Coordinates of C-alpha atoms in Angstrom, one line a residue:
M298 CA -37.6 -8.2 -40.0
K299 CA -37.9 -7.0 -36.2
Q300 CA -41.0 -5.0 -37.3
E301 CA -42.6 -8.0 -38.8
I302 CA -41.8 -10.1 -35.6
S303 CA -43.3 -7.3 -33.5
A304 CA -46.4 -7.1 -35.7
L305 CA -46.8 -11.1 -35.4
M306 CA -46.6 -10.9 -31.6
D307 CA -49.1 -8.1 -31.4
G308 CA -51.5 -10.2 -33.6
E309 CA -51.5 -7.5 -36.3
M310 CA -50.5 -9.8 -39.2
F311 CA -52.6 -12.0 -41.7
D312 CA -52.5 -15.7 -41.4
D313 CA -50.6 -16.1 -44.8
Q314 CA -48.1 -13.5 -44.0
A315 CA -47.5 -15.1 -40.5
E316 CA -47.0 -18.5 -42.0
I317 CA -44.1 -17.1 -44.4
L318 CA -42.5 -15.1 -41.4
I319 CA -42.5 -18.3 -39.3
D320 CA -40.8 -20.2 -42.2
R321 CA -38.2 -17.4 -42.3
L322 CA -37.7 -17.6 -38.5
K323 CA -37.0 -21.2 -38.7
R324 CA -34.1 -20.7 -41.2
H325 CA -32.4 -17.7 -39.6
P326 CA -30.8 -18.1 -36.1
E327 CA -30.5 -14.3 -35.7
A328 CA -34.2 -13.9 -36.2
Q329 CA -35.0 -16.7 -33.7
Q330 CA -32.7 -14.7 -31.1
D331 CA -34.9 -11.6 -31.9
W332 CA -38.1 -13.8 -31.3
K333 CA -36.8 -15.0 -28.0
N334 CA -36.0 -11.3 -26.9
Y335 CA -39.4 -9.9 -27.8
H336 CA -41.1 -12.7 -25.8
L337 CA -38.8 -12.0 -22.8
I338 CA -39.8 -8.3 -23.1
G339 CA -43.3 -9.1 -23.3
D340 CA -43.2 -11.4 -20.4
A341 CA -41.3 -8.8 -18.3
L342 CA -44.1 -6.3 -19.1
R343 CA -47.1 -8.6 -18.2
Q344 CA -45.3 -10.1 -15.1
P345 CA -43.0 -7.5 -13.4
D346 CA -43.3 -8.9 -9.9
H347 CA -42.0 -12.4 -11.0
I348 CA -39.2 -10.9 -13.0
C349 CA -37.9 -8.4 -10.4
K350 CA -37.7 -11.0 -7.6
S351 CA -35.6 -13.5 -9.5
F352 CA -33.6 -10.6 -11.2
G353 CA -32.5 -9.1 -7.8
K354 CA -31.4 -12.7 -6.5
S355 CA -29.5 -13.6 -9.5
F356 CA -27.8 -10.2 -9.7
H357 CA -26.7 -10.6 -6.1
E358 CA -25.3 -14.1 -6.7
R359 CA -23.5 -12.9 -9.8
L360 CA -22.0 -10.0 -8.0
Q361 CA -20.9 -12.1 -5.2
A362 CA -19.2 -14.6 -7.5
E363 CA -17.0 -11.8 -9.3
P364 CA -13.3 -11.7 -8.0
I365 CA -12.3 -8.8 -5.6
V366 CA -9.1 -6.9 -6.9
F367 CA -7.1 -5.6 -4.0
A368 CA -4.9 -3.3 -6.1
P369 CA -4.8 0.4 -4.9
Y370 CA -5.1 3.1 -7.4
S371 CA -1.8 4.5 -8.7
R372 CA -1.5 8.2 -8.0
T373 CA 2.1 8.4 -9.5
S374 CA 0.6 8.2 -13.0
Q375 CA -1.7 11.1 -12.2
K376 CA 1.0 13.3 -10.8
I377 CA 3.2 12.7 -13.8
R378 CA 0.3 13.5 -16.2
N379 CA -0.5 16.8 -14.2
F380 CA 3.2 17.7 -14.3
A381 CA 3.5 16.9 -18.1
L382 CA 0.3 18.8 -18.8
S383 CA 1.4 22.0 -16.9
A384 CA 4.9 21.7 -18.6
V385 CA 3.3 21.5 -22.1
A386 CA 1.0 24.4 -21.2
S387 CA 4.0 26.6 -20.2
V388 CA 6.0 25.7 -23.3
M389 CA 3.0 26.6 -25.5
A390 CA 2.6 30.0 -23.7
L391 CA 6.3 30.8 -24.2
A392 CA 6.0 29.8 -27.9
L393 CA 3.0 32.1 -28.3
V394 CA 4.8 34.9 -26.8
A395 CA 7.9 34.5 -28.8
W396 CA 5.9 34.1 -32.0
L397 CA 4.0 37.2 -31.3
S398 CA 7.1 39.1 -30.6
L399 CA 8.7 38.0 -33.7
Q400 CA 5.7 39.1 -35.8
V401 CA 5.9 42.6 -34.4
G402 CA 9.7 43.1 -34.5
N403 CA 10.3 42.4 -38.2
E404 CA 8.8 45.5 -39.7
P405 CA 11.1 47.4 -41.8
A406 CA 11.7 51.1 -40.9
P407 CA 10.3 53.5 -43.4
Q408 CA 13.0 55.1 -45.6
V409 CA 12.9 58.8 -45.6
A410 CA 14.7 61.1 -48.1
V411 CA 16.9 63.6 -46.4
A412 CA 18.0 66.9 -48.3
P413 CA 21.1 68.6 -47.2
V414 CA 20.3 71.6 -45.1
Q415 CA 22.1 74.9 -45.4
Q416 CA 21.8 77.4 -42.6
D417 CA 21.4 81.0 -43.3
N418 CA 22.0 83.6 -40.8
A419 CA 18.3 84.7 -41.4
V420 CA 17.0 81.4 -40.2
S421 CA 19.3 81.4 -37.2
L422 CA 18.0 85.0 -36.4
A423 CA 14.5 84.0 -36.8
S424 CA 15.0 81.0 -34.7
A425 CA 16.5 83.0 -31.9
Q426 CA 13.6 85.4 -32.0
A427 CA 11.1 82.4 -31.9
D428 CA 12.9 81.0 -28.9
D429 CA 12.5 84.4 -27.1
Y430 CA 8.8 84.5 -28.0
L431 CA 8.4 80.9 -26.9
M432 CA 10.0 81.6 -23.5
A433 CA 8.0 84.5 -22.8
H434 CA 4.7 82.8 -23.6
Q435 CA 5.3 79.2 -22.5
E436 CA 2.8 79.6 -19.7
F437 CA 0.1 79.8 -22.3
S438 CA 1.4 76.7 -24.3
P439 CA -0.9 73.7 -23.9
S440 CA 2.1 71.4 -23.9
A441 CA 4.0 73.1 -21.0
N442 CA 3.5 70.5 -18.4
V443 CA 7.1 70.6 -16.9
Y444 CA 7.6 73.2 -14.2
G445 CA 11.0 74.4 -13.4
G446 CA 14.3 74.7 -15.0
V447 CA 13.8 71.7 -17.3
S448 CA 11.5 73.8 -19.7
Y449 CA 14.6 76.3 -20.4
I450 CA 16.9 73.4 -21.5
R451 CA 15.6 73.6 -25.2
A452 CA 16.0 77.4 -25.5
V453 CA 19.6 77.4 -24.0
A454 CA 20.7 74.4 -26.1
G455 CA 19.5 76.3 -29.3
R456 CA 21.8 79.2 -28.9

């Protein structure tokens, strides 16, 4: 309907179509309001100086007629909201850390079958010889990062 009103105002409609549209405008109050709005827009576009002068004055008068509210902005609600948001963020961070730690800690330890070990004298003799060999060549070992008496503890404890 709005497109037809616009076409009628622009003179793009035939006479028989215009008569039908005017009859419909008479029966529908919403369409009459659209008709008035389109004419107001057209007047504003054709005479901008006339519209602007009265508009500024009427706007100033309406603004002066509005009541003035002398209520200060309440900052306590802003403080409470900031405190509540920071508390919620802290609780959520704590919950996230707890949840992640529970996810990591619940893994079952793998079960390893252990066979009974019988020590033979030949094994202990070979172990003693290996300890002597390792003591003599520990400076060439890539894992000998500890200097001093600490490196001898394993060899002494094995005997």
